[in-house]
Coordinates of C-alpha atoms in Angstrom, one line a residue:
Chain A
M1 CA -13.7 -8.1 -96.3
T2 CA -16.9 -8.1 -94.5
A3 CA -19.7 -5.5 -94.7
T4 CA -23.4 -5.2 -93.9
I5 CA -25.0 -4.2 -97.2
D6 CA -28.2 -2.7 -98.1
P7 CA -30.8 -5.2 -99.1
S8 CA -30.9 -3.8 -102.5
T9 CA -27.3 -5.0 -103.2
E10 CA -28.3 -8.3 -102.3
A11 CA -28.7 -11.1 -105.0
K12 CA -31.1 -10.5 -107.7
P13 CA -31.8 -13.0 -110.6
G14 CA -29.1 -12.3 -113.2
S15 CA -29.6 -11.9 -116.9
P16 CA -28.9 -14.7 -119.5
V17 CA -26.3 -13.7 -122.1
R18 CA -25.7 -15.2 -125.5
L19 CA -23.1 -14.8 -128.1
A20 CA -24.2 -16.0 -131.5
G21 CA -21.7 -16.4 -134.1
L22 CA -19.5 -13.4 -133.4
R23 CA -16.9 -12.7 -136.0
R24 CA -14.3 -10.0 -136.1
G25 CA -11.4 -9.4 -138.3
Y26 CA -8.7 -6.8 -138.2
G27 CA -7.2 -6.7 -141.8
Q28 CA -5.9 -10.2 -142.6
V29 CA -6.1 -11.2 -138.8
T30 CA -9.1 -13.1 -137.6
A31 CA -9.7 -12.1 -134.0
L32 CA -12.9 -13.9 -133.7
D33 CA -14.1 -16.8 -135.9
G34 CA -17.7 -17.4 -135.2
L35 CA -17.9 -17.5 -131.3
D36 CA -21.0 -19.1 -129.8
L37 CA -21.5 -18.9 -126.0
D38 CA -24.4 -19.2 -123.7
I39 CA -24.1 -17.7 -120.3
A40 CA -26.8 -18.6 -117.6
P41 CA -28.2 -16.0 -115.3
G42 CA -25.9 -15.3 -112.4
E43 CA -23.1 -17.6 -113.9
L44 CA -19.5 -16.6 -114.0
V45 CA -17.9 -17.6 -117.0
S46 CA -14.1 -17.1 -117.9
L47 CA -12.8 -16.6 -121.3
L48 CA -9.4 -18.2 -121.1
G49 CA -6.8 -18.4 -123.8
P50 CA -3.4 -17.2 -124.8
S51 CA -2.7 -13.8 -125.9
G52 CA -4.4 -12.8 -129.2
C53 CA -6.9 -15.7 -129.0
G54 CA -9.9 -13.2 -129.2
K55 CA -11.1 -13.2 -125.6
T56 CA -10.7 -9.5 -125.0
T57 CA -12.2 -8.7 -128.4
A58 CA -15.3 -10.8 -127.4
L59 CA -15.6 -9.1 -124.2
R60 CA -15.4 -5.7 -125.7
I61 CA -18.1 -6.5 -128.3
V62 CA -20.3 -7.7 -125.5
A63 CA -19.6 -4.3 -123.8
G64 CA -20.2 -2.4 -127.0
L65 CA -16.8 -0.9 -127.0
E66 CA -16.3 -2.7 -130.4
H67 CA -18.4 -4.0 -133.0
S68 CA -18.5 -7.4 -134.6
D69 CA -18.4 -7.9 -138.3
S70 CA -21.2 -10.4 -137.9
G71 CA -23.1 -12.3 -135.3
A72 CA -25.1 -10.9 -132.4
V73 CA -25.1 -10.6 -128.6
F74 CA -28.3 -10.9 -126.7
V75 CA -29.1 -10.1 -123.1
D76 CA -32.3 -11.1 -121.5
G77 CA -33.2 -12.6 -125.1
K78 CA -32.9 -9.2 -126.6
D79 CA -30.6 -8.4 -129.5
I80 CA -28.3 -5.6 -128.2
T81 CA -25.8 -5.8 -131.0
K82 CA -26.6 -2.3 -132.4
V83 CA -27.2 -0.8 -128.8
P84 CA -24.3 1.7 -128.0
A85 CA -22.3 1.0 -125.1
N86 CA -23.6 3.7 -122.8
K87 CA -27.0 2.1 -123.1
R88 CA -26.2 -1.6 -122.5
D89 CA -26.7 -1.5 -118.7
M90 CA -23.3 -3.4 -118.4
A91 CA -20.3 -2.5 -116.2
M92 CA -16.7 -3.3 -116.8
V93 CA -13.5 -3.5 -114.7
F94 CA -10.6 -2.8 -116.8
Q95 CA -7.1 -4.2 -116.8
S96 CA -5.5 -0.9 -116.3
Y97 CA -6.4 1.3 -113.6
S98 CA -9.5 3.1 -114.7
L99 CA -10.6 5.3 -111.9
F100 CA -11.1 9.0 -112.9
P101 CA -8.3 10.8 -111.5
N102 CA -10.1 14.0 -110.9
L103 CA -12.7 12.4 -108.6
T104 CA -12.4 10.8 -105.2
A105 CA -13.2 7.1 -104.6
G106 CA -16.7 7.9 -103.4
E107 CA -17.3 10.2 -106.3
N108 CA -16.0 7.6 -108.8
V109 CA -18.5 5.0 -107.3
A110 CA -21.2 7.5 -107.6
F111 CA -20.3 8.6 -111.2
G112 CA -22.8 6.1 -112.8
L113 CA -25.6 6.9 -110.3
R114 CA -25.2 10.7 -111.1
L115 CA -25.7 9.9 -114.7
R116 CA -28.9 8.1 -113.9
G117 CA -30.2 11.0 -112.1
V118 CA -29.9 9.6 -108.4
S119 CA -30.1 12.4 -105.9
P120 CA -26.7 13.7 -104.2
A121 CA -27.8 12.2 -100.8
E122 CA -28.8 8.9 -102.1
R123 CA -25.6 8.7 -104.3
R124 CA -23.4 9.3 -101.2
K125 CA -25.3 6.8 -99.3
R126 CA -24.9 4.2 -102.1
A127 CA -21.3 5.0 -102.8
G128 CA -20.5 4.7 -99.1
E129 CA -22.4 1.3 -99.0
L130 CA -20.5 -0.1 -102.0
L131 CA -17.1 1.1 -100.9
E132 CA -18.0 -0.7 -97.3
L133 CA -18.8 -3.8 -99.5
V134 CA -15.4 -3.8 -100.9
G135 CA -13.7 -2.8 -97.7
L136 CA -12.7 0.7 -98.2
T137 CA -15.2 2.7 -96.3
Q138 CA -12.2 5.0 -95.0
H139 CA -11.1 5.8 -98.5
Y140 CA -14.2 7.7 -99.6
D141 CA -12.4 11.0 -100.0
R142 CA -9.1 9.6 -101.4
Y143 CA -8.1 10.1 -104.9
A144 CA -6.6 7.4 -107.2
T145 CA -3.2 8.4 -106.6
Q146 CA -3.6 8.1 -103.0
M147 CA -4.6 4.4 -103.1
S148 CA -2.6 1.2 -104.1
G149 CA -3.4 -0.8 -107.2
G150 CA -5.6 -3.4 -105.3
Q151 CA -7.5 -0.5 -103.6
Q152 CA -8.2 1.1 -107.0
Q153 CA -9.4 -2.1 -108.5
R154 CA -11.8 -2.6 -105.4
V155 CA -13.1 0.9 -106.2
A156 CA -13.5 0.1 -109.7
L157 CA -15.4 -3.0 -108.8
A158 CA -17.6 -0.9 -106.5
R159 CA -18.1 1.6 -109.3
A160 CA -19.2 -1.2 -111.5
L161 CA -21.6 -2.7 -109.1
A162 CA -23.1 0.7 -108.2
I163 CA -25.2 0.8 -111.3
E164 CA -26.6 -2.6 -110.7
P165 CA -25.6 -3.9 -114.2
K166 CA -27.3 -6.7 -116.0
V167 CA -23.8 -7.9 -116.8
L168 CA -20.4 -7.5 -115.1
L169 CA -17.5 -7.6 -117.3
L170 CA -14.1 -8.1 -116.0
D171 CA -11.2 -7.6 -118.2
E172 CA -8.2 -9.1 -116.7
P173 CA -8.8 -6.8 -113.7
L174 CA -6.1 -8.6 -111.6
S175 CA -3.3 -8.9 -113.9
A176 CA -1.6 -5.5 -112.9
L177 CA -1.7 -6.7 -109.2
D178 CA 1.0 -8.3 -107.0
A179 CA 0.6 -12.1 -106.3
K180 CA -0.7 -11.8 -102.7
V181 CA -3.2 -9.2 -103.6
R182 CA -4.4 -10.9 -106.8
V183 CA -5.2 -14.1 -104.8
Q184 CA -7.1 -12.1 -102.2
L185 CA -9.2 -10.0 -104.6
R186 CA -10.0 -12.8 -106.8
D187 CA -11.6 -14.6 -104.0
E188 CA -13.5 -11.4 -103.1
I189 CA -14.6 -10.7 -106.5
R190 CA -16.0 -14.5 -106.7
S191 CA -17.7 -14.0 -103.2
L192 CA -19.3 -10.8 -104.3
Q193 CA -20.3 -12.1 -107.6
Q194 CA -22.0 -15.1 -106.1
R195 CA -23.7 -12.9 -103.3
L196 CA -25.1 -10.6 -105.7
G197 CA -25.9 -13.0 -108.5
I198 CA -24.7 -10.9 -111.4
T199 CA -24.0 -12.5 -114.7
T200 CA -20.4 -12.2 -115.0
L201 CA -17.9 -12.6 -118.0
F202 CA -14.4 -12.6 -116.9
V203 CA -11.3 -12.5 -119.3
T204 CA -8.2 -13.9 -118.0
H205 CA -5.0 -15.5 -119.5
D206 CA -4.2 -16.9 -116.0
Q207 CA -5.5 -20.5 -115.8
E208 CA -5.4 -20.6 -112.0
E209 CA -7.6 -17.5 -111.9
A210 CA -10.0 -19.0 -114.3
L211 CA -10.2 -22.5 -112.8
S212 CA -10.5 -21.1 -109.2
M213 CA -13.2 -18.4 -109.8
S214 CA -15.6 -19.7 -112.6
D215 CA -18.6 -21.8 -112.9
R216 CA -17.4 -22.6 -116.4
V217 CA -14.2 -22.0 -118.3
A218 CA -14.5 -21.1 -122.0
V219 CA -11.0 -22.0 -123.4
M220 CA -10.4 -20.0 -126.7
N221 CA -7.8 -20.4 -129.4
A222 CA -7.4 -18.3 -132.7
G223 CA -10.8 -16.9 -132.2
R224 CA -12.6 -20.1 -131.6
L225 CA -14.1 -21.8 -128.6
E226 CA -12.2 -25.0 -127.9
Q227 CA -14.3 -26.1 -125.0
C228 CA -16.6 -24.5 -122.4
A229 CA -17.2 -26.6 -119.4
S230 CA -16.7 -26.6 -115.6
P231 CA -13.2 -26.1 -114.4
D232 CA -13.0 -29.7 -113.3
E233 CA -14.0 -31.0 -116.7
V234 CA -11.7 -28.6 -118.5
Y235 CA -8.8 -29.9 -116.5
T236 CA -9.5 -33.6 -116.4
R237 CA -11.4 -34.2 -119.6
P238 CA -10.0 -31.7 -122.0
A239 CA -11.9 -31.8 -125.3
T240 CA -9.1 -31.0 -127.6
P241 CA -5.2 -31.5 -127.6
F242 CA -5.1 -27.6 -127.5
V243 CA -7.2 -27.4 -124.2
A244 CA -5.1 -30.4 -123.0
A245 CA -1.9 -28.5 -123.6
F246 CA -3.0 -25.1 -122.5
V247 CA -4.8 -25.7 -119.3
G248 CA -2.1 -27.2 -116.8
A249 CA 1.0 -28.9 -117.7
M250 CA 1.0 -32.0 -119.9
N251 CA 3.5 -34.6 -120.8
R252 CA 3.6 -35.9 -124.4
I253 CA 4.9 -39.5 -124.3
G254 CA 5.1 -41.9 -127.2
G255 CA 2.9 -45.1 -127.0
I256 CA 1.4 -47.9 -129.2
A257 CA -2.3 -47.6 -130.0
S258 CA -4.4 -50.6 -129.0
G259 CA -8.1 -50.1 -129.7
T260 CA -9.4 -48.4 -126.5
E261 CA -6.0 -48.5 -124.8
V262 CA -2.6 -47.2 -125.3
E263 CA 0.6 -48.9 -124.2
V264 CA 3.0 -46.2 -122.7
L265 CA 6.3 -47.5 -121.4
G266 CA 4.9 -50.9 -120.9
Q267 CA 1.8 -49.9 -119.1
R268 CA -1.7 -50.1 -120.8
L269 CA -3.9 -47.0 -120.1
A270 CA -7.5 -46.3 -121.1
V271 CA -8.0 -43.5 -123.7
T272 CA -10.5 -41.0 -123.4
Q273 CA -11.5 -41.2 -127.2
P274 CA -9.8 -43.9 -129.3
P275 CA -7.5 -42.5 -132.0
E276 CA -8.6 -43.1 -135.6
V277 CA -5.5 -45.4 -136.2
P278 CA -5.0 -49.1 -136.7
A279 CA -3.8 -51.1 -133.6
G280 CA -0.1 -51.1 -133.2
A281 CA 0.3 -47.5 -134.9
K282 CA 2.7 -45.0 -132.9
V283 CA 0.7 -42.3 -131.2
T284 CA 1.4 -39.8 -128.5
A285 CA -0.1 -39.8 -125.1
L286 CA -0.9 -36.9 -123.1
V287 CA -0.4 -37.4 -119.5
R288 CA -0.6 -34.9 -116.4
P289 CA 2.6 -34.5 -114.5
E290 CA 0.5 -35.6 -111.3
S291 CA -0.4 -38.9 -113.1
V292 CA 3.2 -39.8 -113.3
L293 CA 4.5 -41.6 -110.3
L294 CA 8.2 -42.2 -109.6
T295 CA 10.1 -44.3 -107.2
P296 CA 13.9 -44.7 -106.7
A297 CA 15.1 -48.1 -108.1
V298 CA 18.7 -49.4 -108.8
A299 CA 17.5 -50.7 -112.0
G300 CA 15.2 -48.1 -112.8
L301 CA 14.1 -47.4 -116.6
V302 CA 14.5 -43.6 -116.2
R303 CA 17.0 -41.2 -114.8
V304 CA 16.2 -38.1 -112.9
A305 CA 17.4 -35.1 -114.8
R306 CA 16.5 -32.2 -112.4
S307 CA 13.9 -31.3 -109.7
S308 CA 12.2 -28.1 -108.7
F309 CA 10.8 -27.6 -105.3
R310 CA 7.5 -25.9 -105.3
G311 CA 6.4 -26.1 -101.7
P312 CA 4.1 -28.9 -100.9
V313 CA 4.8 -30.3 -104.5
T314 CA 8.0 -31.1 -106.1
R315 CA 8.5 -31.3 -110.0
V316 CA 10.9 -34.0 -110.7
T317 CA 11.9 -34.1 -114.6
V318 CA 13.0 -37.6 -115.6
E319 CA 14.6 -38.5 -119.0
L320 CA 13.4 -41.7 -120.9
A321 CA 15.8 -44.0 -122.8
D322 CA 14.8 -42.1 -126.0
G323 CA 15.8 -38.7 -124.6
T324 CA 12.2 -37.5 -123.9
E325 CA 11.7 -35.6 -120.7
V326 CA 8.7 -36.3 -118.6
D327 CA 7.6 -34.2 -115.6
S328 CA 6.2 -35.7 -112.5
D329 CA 4.5 -33.6 -109.7
L330 CA 5.1 -35.5 -106.5
P331 CA 4.5 -34.7 -102.8
S332 CA 7.7 -33.0 -101.7
S333 CA 8.1 -35.6 -99.0
A334 CA 8.1 -38.4 -101.8
A335 CA 10.6 -36.6 -104.0
V336 CA 13.4 -36.4 -101.4
D337 CA 15.1 -39.4 -102.7
L338 CA 14.8 -38.4 -106.4
R339 CA 18.0 -36.4 -106.8
P340 CA 19.4 -35.6 -110.2
G341 CA 21.1 -38.5 -111.6
T342 CA 19.1 -41.2 -109.5
L343 CA 17.5 -44.0 -111.5
A344 CA 13.8 -44.6 -110.9
D345 CA 10.9 -46.7 -112.0
I346 CA 8.0 -45.0 -113.8
R347 CA 4.2 -45.8 -113.6
F348 CA 1.2 -44.0 -114.5
A349 CA -2.0 -43.4 -112.6
P350 CA -4.7 -45.7 -113.9
E351 CA -6.8 -42.7 -115.4
P352 CA -7.9 -42.3 -119.0
V353 CA -5.5 -40.2 -121.2
M354 CA -6.0 -38.4 -124.3
V355 CA -4.2 -39.7 -127.4
I356 CA -3.1 -37.8 -130.4
Q357 CA -1.4 -39.1 -133.6
Chain B
M1 CA 51.8 2.0 -87.3
T2 CA 50.1 1.7 -90.7
A3 CA 49.0 4.8 -92.8
V4 CA 45.7 4.9 -94.2
V5 CA 45.7 6.4 -97.7
D6 CA 42.2 7.6 -99.1
L7 CA 42.6 6.9 -102.6
T8 CA 39.2 8.5 -103.3
A9 CA 40.1 11.8 -101.8
A10 CA 41.8 13.3 -105.0
P11 CA 38.9 12.4 -107.4
R12 CA 36.4 13.8 -104.9
A13 CA 38.2 17.0 -104.8
A14 CA 38.4 17.1 -108.6
T15 CA 34.6 16.5 -108.8
R16 CA 33.8 19.2 -106.3
R17 CA 36.0 21.7 -108.4
R18 CA 34.1 20.6 -111.5
L19 CA 30.7 21.1 -109.8
G20 CA 31.9 24.5 -108.5
K21 CA 32.8 25.6 -111.8
G22 CA 29.6 24.4 -113.2
R23 CA 27.5 26.0 -110.6
I24 CA 29.3 29.4 -111.3
A25 CA 28.8 29.1 -115.1
A26 CA 25.1 28.4 -114.6
W27 CA 24.8 31.5 -112.4
L28 CA 26.5 33.5 -115.1
V29 CA 24.2 32.3 -117.9
L30 CA 21.2 33.1 -115.6
I31 CA 22.4 36.5 -114.7
I32 CA 23.2 37.3 -118.3
A33 CA 19.9 36.0 -119.5
A34 CA 18.0 38.1 -116.5
L35 CA 19.8 41.3 -117.5
Y36 CA 18.9 40.8 -121.1
F37 CA 15.3 40.7 -120.3
L38 CA 15.0 42.8 -117.5
I39 CA 17.3 45.8 -118.6
P40 CA 14.7 46.7 -121.2
I41 CA 11.8 46.3 -119.0
A42 CA 13.3 48.4 -116.2
A43 CA 14.3 51.2 -118.8
S44 CA 10.8 51.1 -120.1
V45 CA 9.2 51.3 -116.7
E46 CA 11.6 54.1 -115.9
F47 CA 10.7 56.0 -119.2
S48 CA 7.1 55.7 -118.6
L49 CA 7.5 57.2 -115.1
R50 CA 9.4 60.3 -116.4
G51 CA 7.5 63.5 -115.4
V52 CA 8.7 67.1 -116.2
H53 CA 12.1 68.5 -115.5
D54 CA 13.7 65.0 -114.9
T55 CA 11.3 64.1 -112.2
H56 CA 9.5 60.7 -111.9
D57 CA 5.8 60.3 -111.0
L58 CA 2.8 58.2 -111.9
S59 CA 0.9 60.7 -114.0
T60 CA 1.4 58.8 -117.2
W61 CA -0.1 55.6 -115.8
T62 CA -3.0 57.3 -114.1
N63 CA -3.7 59.1 -117.1
L64 CA -3.5 56.1 -119.2
F65 CA -7.2 55.1 -118.8
G66 CA -8.3 58.7 -119.7
Q67 CA -6.5 58.6 -123.0
P68 CA -8.9 58.6 -125.9
G69 CA -9.7 55.1 -127.3
F70 CA -7.4 53.4 -124.7
V71 CA -10.3 51.6 -122.7
D72 CA -12.4 50.8 -125.9
N73 CA -9.3 49.1 -127.4
L74 CA -8.4 47.4 -124.2
V75 CA -12.1 46.2 -124.0
T76 CA -11.7 45.0 -127.7
S77 CA -8.5 43.0 -127.1
L78 CA -10.0 41.4 -124.0
E79 CA -13.0 40.5 -125.9
L80 CA -10.9 39.2 -128.6
A81 CA -8.8 37.2 -126.1
A82 CA -11.9 35.6 -124.6
G83 CA -13.5 34.9 -128.1
T84 CA -10.3 33.4 -129.4
V85 CA -9.8 31.2 -126.2
V86 CA -13.5 29.9 -126.5
I87 CA -13.4 29.2 -130.2
T88 CA -10.0 27.5 -129.9
L89 CA -11.0 25.3 -127.0
V90 CA -14.4 24.4 -128.5
L91 CA -12.6 23.3 -131.7
M92 CA -9.5 21.8 -130.4
V93 CA -10.4 19.9 -127.3
P94 CA -12.8 17.5 -129.0
T95 CA -10.8 17.3 -132.2
T96 CA -7.5 16.5 -130.2
A97 CA -9.3 14.0 -128.2
W98 CA -10.8 12.3 -131.0
V99 CA -7.5 12.2 -132.7
H100 CA -6.0 10.4 -129.7
L101 CA -8.9 8.0 -129.3
R102 CA -9.6 7.0 -133.1
L103 CA -7.0 8.4 -135.3
P104 CA -3.8 8.0 -133.3
R105 CA -1.7 7.4 -136.4
L106 CA -2.7 10.9 -137.7
R107 CA -1.1 12.7 -134.7
R108 CA 2.0 13.6 -136.3
L109 CA 0.1 14.9 -139.5
I110 CA -2.3 16.9 -137.4
E111 CA 0.6 18.5 -135.5
S112 CA 2.5 19.3 -138.7
I113 CA -0.6 21.2 -139.9
C114 CA -1.1 22.9 -136.4
V115 CA 2.4 24.3 -136.4
L116 CA 2.1 25.8 -140.0
P117 CA 1.1 29.1 -138.5
L118 CA 4.6 29.4 -137.1
V119 CA 6.1 29.4 -140.6
I120 CA 3.6 31.1 -142.7
P121 CA 4.0 35.1 -142.5
A122 CA 1.3 36.8 -140.9
V123 CA 0.7 38.8 -143.9
V124 CA -0.2 35.6 -145.9
L125 CA -2.4 34.6 -143.0
A126 CA -4.2 37.9 -143.1
N127 CA -4.7 37.8 -146.8
G128 CA -5.8 34.2 -146.7
V129 CA -8.4 34.7 -144.3
L130 CA -9.7 37.8 -146.0
A131 CA -9.9 35.8 -149.2
A132 CA -11.7 32.9 -147.5
F133 CA -14.4 35.3 -146.1
R134 CA -14.4 37.6 -149.0
N135 CA -18.2 36.7 -149.7
G136 CA -18.8 36.0 -145.8
P137 CA -21.5 37.6 -143.8
S138 CA -20.8 41.1 -142.6
W139 CA -20.9 40.2 -138.8
I140 CA -17.6 38.3 -139.6
T141 CA -15.9 40.4 -142.3
G142 CA -16.5 43.9 -140.9
T143 CA -15.9 43.1 -137.2
P144 CA -13.2 41.6 -134.8
V145 CA -14.8 38.4 -135.3
I146 CA -12.6 37.9 -138.4
L147 CA -9.5 38.9 -136.3
A148 CA -10.6 36.2 -133.6
L149 CA -10.7 33.7 -136.6
E150 CA -7.3 34.7 -137.5
Y151 CA -6.0 34.3 -133.9
V152 CA -7.6 30.9 -133.5
V153 CA -5.3 29.8 -136.4
L154 CA -2.3 31.6 -134.8
A155 CA -3.1 29.8 -131.4
L156 CA -3.1 26.2 -133.0
P157 CA 0.5 25.5 -132.6
F158 CA 0.9 25.9 -128.8
T159 CA -3.0 24.8 -128.2
Y160 CA -2.4 21.6 -129.9
R161 CA 0.8 20.8 -128.3
T162 CA -0.4 21.7 -125.0
L163 CA -3.6 19.5 -125.4
D164 CA -1.7 16.6 -127.1
A165 CA 0.8 16.6 -124.1
G166 CA -2.1 16.7 -121.6
L167 CA -4.0 13.8 -123.4
S168 CA -0.8 11.8 -123.6
S169 CA -0.4 11.9 -119.9
I170 CA -3.7 10.4 -119.0
P171 CA -5.0 6.9 -119.9
L172 CA -7.6 8.4 -122.2
T173 CA -8.7 5.5 -123.9
T174 CA -9.6 3.5 -120.7
L175 CA -11.1 6.7 -119.0
V176 CA -13.4 7.2 -122.0
E177 CA -14.4 3.8 -122.1
A178 CA -15.0 3.6 -118.5
G179 CA -17.2 6.5 -118.8
R180 CA -19.1 5.1 -121.8
N181 CA -19.7 1.9 -119.9
L182 CA -21.1 3.6 -116.8
G183 CA -23.8 5.2 -119.1
A184 CA -22.2 8.4 -120.3
S185 CA -23.0 10.0 -123.6
W186 CA -20.1 11.2 -125.7
L187 CA -20.8 14.8 -124.7
T188 CA -21.0 14.0 -121.2
V189 CA -17.6 11.9 -121.5
L190 CA -16.2 15.0 -123.0
M191 CA -17.4 17.3 -120.4
R192 CA -17.2 15.1 -117.3
V193 CA -14.2 12.8 -117.9
V194 CA -11.9 14.5 -120.5
V195 CA -12.2 18.2 -119.7
P196 CA -11.7 17.8 -115.8
N197 CA -8.6 15.8 -116.5
L198 CA -7.3 18.1 -118.8
R199 CA -7.9 21.1 -116.6
T200 CA -4.1 22.2 -116.4
S201 CA -3.6 21.6 -120.3
I202 CA -6.6 23.7 -121.1
L203 CA -5.7 26.4 -118.6
N204 CA -2.3 26.6 -120.1
A205 CA -3.5 26.7 -123.7
S206 CA -6.1 29.3 -122.8
I207 CA -3.5 31.6 -121.1
L208 CA -1.1 31.3 -123.9
S209 CA -3.6 32.0 -126.3
A210 CA -4.9 35.0 -124.5
A211 CA -1.4 36.3 -124.0
M212 CA -0.8 36.0 -127.8
V213 CA -3.9 37.9 -128.5
L214 CA -3.1 40.7 -126.1
G215 CA 0.2 41.3 -127.8
E216 CA -0.5 40.7 -131.4
F217 CA -0.1 43.7 -133.7
T218 CA 0.8 42.7 -137.2
I219 CA -2.5 41.1 -138.3
A220 CA -4.7 43.5 -136.5
N221 CA -2.9 46.3 -138.3
L222 CA -3.3 44.6 -141.5
L223 CA -6.9 44.1 -141.2
L224 CA -7.2 47.7 -139.9
M225 CA -8.6 46.8 -136.7
N226 CA -8.4 48.6 -133.6
T227 CA -6.9 46.7 -130.6
L228 CA -4.7 47.6 -127.6
P229 CA -1.3 46.8 -129.5
V230 CA -2.4 49.0 -132.6
W231 CA -3.6 51.8 -130.3
T232 CA -0.3 51.6 -128.5
V233 CA 1.6 51.9 -131.7
Q234 CA -0.4 55.0 -132.9
A235 CA -0.3 56.6 -129.4
G236 CA 3.6 56.0 -129.5
Q237 CA 3.7 58.3 -132.6
Q238 CA 2.6 61.1 -130.4
D239 CA 3.5 60.3 -126.8
G240 CA 6.1 57.7 -126.4
E241 CA 5.6 57.6 -122.5
V242 CA 2.0 56.7 -122.8
A243 CA 2.8 53.9 -125.4
T244 CA 5.4 52.6 -123.1
A245 CA 3.0 52.6 -120.2
A246 CA 0.5 50.9 -122.4
S247 CA 3.0 48.2 -123.5
M248 CA 3.9 47.7 -119.8
L249 CA 0.4 47.2 -119.0
I250 CA 0.0 44.4 -121.7
L251 CA 3.3 42.8 -120.2
L252 CA 2.0 43.0 -116.7
V253 CA -1.5 41.4 -117.7
T254 CA 0.4 38.7 -119.5
W255 CA 2.6 38.0 -116.6
V256 CA -0.5 37.8 -114.2
L257 CA -2.0 35.3 -116.6
L258 CA 1.2 33.0 -116.7
L259 CA 1.4 33.4 -112.9
L260 CA -2.3 32.3 -112.6
M261 CA -1.5 29.5 -115.0
S262 CA 1.5 28.3 -112.8
V263 CA -0.5 28.5 -109.5
F264 CA -3.7 26.7 -110.9
G265 CA -1.5 24.2 -112.7
Q266 CA 0.4 23.4 -109.4
R267 CA -2.8 23.2 -107.3
G268 CA -4.5 20.8 -109.7
A269 CA -1.4 18.6 -109.8
R270 CA -1.3 18.6 -105.9
R271 CA -5.0 17.7 -105.8
T272 CA -4.9 14.7 -108.1
G273 CA -1.2 13.9 -107.7
R274 CA -0.7 14.2 -111.5
S275 CA -0.3 16.9 -114.2
G276 CA -2.3 16.9 -117.4

């Protein structure tokens, strides 16, 4: 997707956003339980979490489409908690296709401009530029039903950008698309967001999307923020067992605590945070599959239970003596000899691991 | 030489016979239904065309507009139809949309209330409205306005159902939220997002309401109002041919309205690729 765009659509300093102690309950269910989050100008922050963790509720409260029971939303330092949705100067791309069916793509993009009193000629010019920006110049006169899902979401993105919002809100905009289009569009969205410098809050339950698109990932669970950090940090240094388990795959292997180390299958590994248990206590070490190394060995301690080819990587699952299954992600070339039933030696990469009781 | 036996031939022939019989039965039902509706209409048209000495001419139809009171009552009926449609839509479009958006659990209850006019006798409705407006302003009680209010109630069942079906066929919540998010007030959302996407439903509800008003006799008669159906009945006591021609005219207008509904509905669906 390439386009020559009007200078007015180039990067502008984004607006800082602050969520302070947002709470929201539905009857007995607590959707948000005191959410605090600061988003820097021009930053893209993903709200990542399982269904029902409160991420969409948070986004809708920021958009003004729902109200919080307590807490506040600040944009540019101003409290906008009581400001109605239509006066917040934000734009949202929805999960479901939200183009107005009675309008063409161009008219959809120009909708917000029309509400702002922009002249018809200027509207048409701007809508054309934005459709060019999302690679749909030829679709100006097409209705939503005449476009694919990916094209509709691109138009929805152009419509959102047309009003030059202070904050762009993305509510799982890629989840209804097929895998190939999803990957393509997520790269396009990220590229545009960086180019235009719009502060963006992105809701997703897809880890890959969150990790690949975001400046920071805010992992949520049961209405609370578990960790908000760079994708790399969230993955390699999860702050809580929930983050460790939710982001990426994780093995849970029994070990013996030993101060700042843990002994796992005879190997001593450093721990990210020493557990509050005496030395010699039984603990569980959380180890990523890519940190588990296997080599075929006639007198190996573990037996390969199954393997699953995933292109460049093959996931090999081995069974320990106590019946625990451990996953290992190996380069496919290294996994050729690890067929089900094969005995193997198991080692762990010398990286700090998280330990839970 | 080996003989090839088509084991599926007999079942296929049986299926063809069954389909053939089904098709004949369908045509038979259609023909009977068509005769049931068309024979009285044809007879009425023939009756309205009778001239003197067993001849046929257009004199009854050409003289219809010259009949005392005909044009006045036709205008009254058309005004009532327009008024009823406007009041019904102004009341029902925002209400039904709001119920869909904010009170979806009440949809069944509202529908039950809206279909009540179908089971309440006209005389009860007429007396109810009269009682409700007993001390009302004279511009309502002494004029066809009160009749329009009655007709709004009578139009509720099909207006609600038509709008409800239209709203169910569009992603209303998302469209409204998208509109709000882009800066539209509630009124703007209603006029620029909801109404355009309910065009077909609104047109259907309008035409059905208008058709009902143009043919309604009982309540108008009970309220002593002069409308085209009332005039037609009164005219029929003196001249059956005139009354029949007037009835046929009402039928013709209703047909034209239904035809317009069909044409506009198809055109709208073709343009946006959906119905609603």
